[in-house]
Phi, psi and omega in degrees: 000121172302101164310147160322048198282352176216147161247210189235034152264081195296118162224161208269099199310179184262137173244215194277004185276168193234156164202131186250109206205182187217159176198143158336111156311176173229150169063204188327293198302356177277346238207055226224111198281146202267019140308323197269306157339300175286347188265348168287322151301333148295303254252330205268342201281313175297336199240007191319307159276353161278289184337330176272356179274357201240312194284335185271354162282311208291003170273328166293017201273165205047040099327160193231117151177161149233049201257096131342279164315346165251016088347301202278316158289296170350314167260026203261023142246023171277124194226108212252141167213139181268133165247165163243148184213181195287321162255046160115284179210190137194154155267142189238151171204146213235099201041060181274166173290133172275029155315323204270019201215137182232145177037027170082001176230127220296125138312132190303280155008294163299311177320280199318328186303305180330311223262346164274336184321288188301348175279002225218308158335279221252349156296301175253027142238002168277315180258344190259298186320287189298340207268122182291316145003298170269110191239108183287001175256352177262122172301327160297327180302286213296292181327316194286328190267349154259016166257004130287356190257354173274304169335289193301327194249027175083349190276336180262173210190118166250053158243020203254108154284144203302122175222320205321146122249122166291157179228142172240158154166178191298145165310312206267070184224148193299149170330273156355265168331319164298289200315309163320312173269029221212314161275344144335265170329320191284334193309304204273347165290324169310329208250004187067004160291132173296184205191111176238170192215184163246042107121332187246290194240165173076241171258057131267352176220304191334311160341305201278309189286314137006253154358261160352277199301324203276346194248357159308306171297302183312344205065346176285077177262183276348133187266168161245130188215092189281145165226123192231128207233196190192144188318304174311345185233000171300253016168326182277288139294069192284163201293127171265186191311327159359290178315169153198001148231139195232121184229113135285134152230180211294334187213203186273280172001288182279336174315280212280340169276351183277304191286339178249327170311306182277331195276150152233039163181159163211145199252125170227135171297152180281150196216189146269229187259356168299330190281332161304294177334305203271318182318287222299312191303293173330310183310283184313351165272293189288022158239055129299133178285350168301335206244359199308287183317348208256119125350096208213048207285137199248134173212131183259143160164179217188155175269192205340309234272354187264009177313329174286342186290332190264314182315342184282312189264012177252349184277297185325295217260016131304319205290296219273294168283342182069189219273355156330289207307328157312338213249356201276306157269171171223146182255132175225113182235158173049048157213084193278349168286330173288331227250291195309300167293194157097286180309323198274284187343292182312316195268350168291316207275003160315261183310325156305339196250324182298304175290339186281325190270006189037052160230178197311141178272004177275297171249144163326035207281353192262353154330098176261113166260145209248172187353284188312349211239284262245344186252131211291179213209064185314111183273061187282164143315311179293332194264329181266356153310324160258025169305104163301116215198097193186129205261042142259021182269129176317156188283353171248022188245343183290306205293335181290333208250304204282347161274334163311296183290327215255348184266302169332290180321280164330325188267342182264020182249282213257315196304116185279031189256327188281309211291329214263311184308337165296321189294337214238309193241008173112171146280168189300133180242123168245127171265113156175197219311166192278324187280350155280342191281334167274018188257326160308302207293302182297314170317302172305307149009277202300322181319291192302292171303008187232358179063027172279021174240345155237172187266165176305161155097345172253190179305142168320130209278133179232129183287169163280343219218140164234154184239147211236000000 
């Protein structure tokens, strides 16, 4: 299978030059009282090394790689400091890559990425994290703590109509396949839909680009093109030129609740295993008996060639979950004008079901999610070792565990705290009923073989994981 090797985009790669410069925010952080300034200046000192992992990705955005850990070295004299000054705030930065630079002068664009990186950082661990208010242990607390941290970066607007869709898929995806979610996006850009992702390469940004052109013919300018991400996987993904609203949360947990609260459908793509985790998740929320009655439209699809990928992954999830959870989406491949009327149908009986139960059309608030989706999810040896994984677990508590192990995998392909614990201790050992592990094993299989775990151009792929 021809891996992605070109996009229709030009961008100029990062080589070895550095640039050192102080620069302005862009958007909400110009507007900042100089208490909340200092405490965004303490507060960037204390947090440091994340804040510089998230800001030297959005300065990588549009780079093609998912190597972290060689970014991170690579730069690893790359240095961020927040001030406080007479207007307010600046940033300093120290050998950032000069990709991020046109003429010694920041892209705008990059600029704006920057300045949510710090607003998003350095939000929540000033206002959210410390505040008793927000109790993180509560399924409510976590919902109120991430509809402040989307407030706060601007994305809900209640004057807004339900229009948003999420698109999920893979980084690692065929020419074909880009190209395919690319006419997607324009279908649905055409129908006036916005359009969020998880911000980077592949079917994270075709959607988006789509998009762009179709809402140029429409005149429905500004488009909005949400990128919505987490610390642990910006650096892997960086946000591509796209974005124009950019959302950090604090972990995956809150990442994938952010994403069905702001969304009012969603189109998912052939992917890997980041892209199953966001299936298992959505599915396990709307097979809460709570969630039965709510309007959600979920639609897979892909062109020709990817027909065998969703019989694959529509086999998994009967085996595992049954056929409710089938009855939850419809597979549409190689028609994206049906996938666009289909969504648009779907984002109406949305807004229609919001007023009659009253509820926001910006959030989600009557979603009930349960614990097990919301509480973040340390991917130790140990812990994805005792993952319980059997279908005599109610099903949407099957679907909470099999997104667990499939958010291990991810962190042991890109993230670098999971790449450095595969290194040091083996791969991940996943355990439970035998006919789901062979029903995982082949999934994954098929994954590894179609080069759905890295992007082109690096080493051959060595799993994280064994299945036992």
């Amino acid at each position: 299978m021809k891996i992605m090797a070109k996009d229709d985009s030009v961008t100029i790669p990062c080589d070895n030059e550095r640039v050192t410069t102080s620069v302005y925010p862009a958007g909400a952080l110009n507007m900042l009282s100089r208490e909340e300034v200092s405490r965004l200046s303490n507060a960037s000192e204390e947090i440091g090394e994340v804040l510089r992992r998230c800001a030297l990705a959005v300065l990588n955005s549009g780079e093609q790689g998912d190597d972290a850990e060689a970014m991170l070295e690579r730069y690893s004299d790359f240095r961020i400091q927040v001030h406080q000054v007479n207007r307010g705030m600046r940033i300093d930065l120290e050998n950032a890559p000069a990709c991020a630079f046109v003429d010694g002068k920041m892209i705008h664009g990059i600029r704006e990425l920057l300045s949510a990186v710090v607003r998003d950082i350095v939000y929540f661990e000033t206002e959210i994290h410390p505040n008793p208010y927000f109790d993180l242990d509560d399924t409510e607390g976590v919902t109120n703590a991430v509809f402040e941290i989307v407030r706060n970066a601007g994305i809900v607007d209640s004057q807004r109509e339900p229009n948003l869709v999420v698109c999920w898929g893979g980084h690692s995806i065929t020419g074909e396949e880009y190209d395919y979610t690319k006419e997607v996006g324009y279908q649905m850009g055409l129908r006036g839909r916005d359009i969020c992702t998880g911000c980077g390469p592949g079917a994270m940004k075709g959607p988006m680009k789509g998009a762009t052109i179709a809402h140029a013919k429409q005149r429905t300018l500004p488009g909005h093109y949400v990128g919505v991400t987490e610390p642990g996987i910006i650096a892997a993904e960086s946000p591509n030129p796209i974005v124009n609203e950019l959302i950090i949360l604090p972990d995956i947990e809150k990442r994938l609740e952010a994403f069905v609260r702001v969304g009012h459908g969603i189109v998912v793509f052939p992917g890997g295993v980041g892209t199953a985790e966001e299936i298992l998740f959505i599915l396990g929320v709307l097979l809460n008996p709570a969630n039965q009655a709510m309007p959600f439209p979920l639609i897979f699809t892909g062109p020709a060639s990817a027909g065998d990928y969703f019989e694959e992954i529509d086999r998994f999830i009967g085996l595992t979950l049954g056929e409710d959870a089938q009855s939850r989406y419809s597979v549409i491949i190689d028609d994206s004008v049906r996938v666009a009327r289909e969504m648009s149908r779907g984002v109406e009986e949305v807004r229609e079901w919001r007023v009659k139960v009253n509820d926001a059309f910006y959030f989600n608030w009557l979603m009930t999610i349960d614990p097990a989706f919301q509480q973040p999810f340390d991917p130790t040896h140990e812990s994805m070792a005792n993952l319980t994984i059997a279908r005599d677990l109610p099903s949407h508590e099957l679907a909470a565990n099999l997104r667990r192990a499939f958010s291990g995998i991810v962190a042991g392909n890109v993230k670098p705290n999971g790449v450095r614990a595969i290194r040091e201790l083996g791969p991940f050992q996943i355990q439970g009923e035998p006919e789901i592990m062979a029903a995982l094993d082949q999934l994954l299989q098929r994954f590894v073989d179609q080069n759905r775990m890295k992007l082109p151009g690096g080493e051959s792929y060595t799993p994280c994981y064994q299945i036992v």
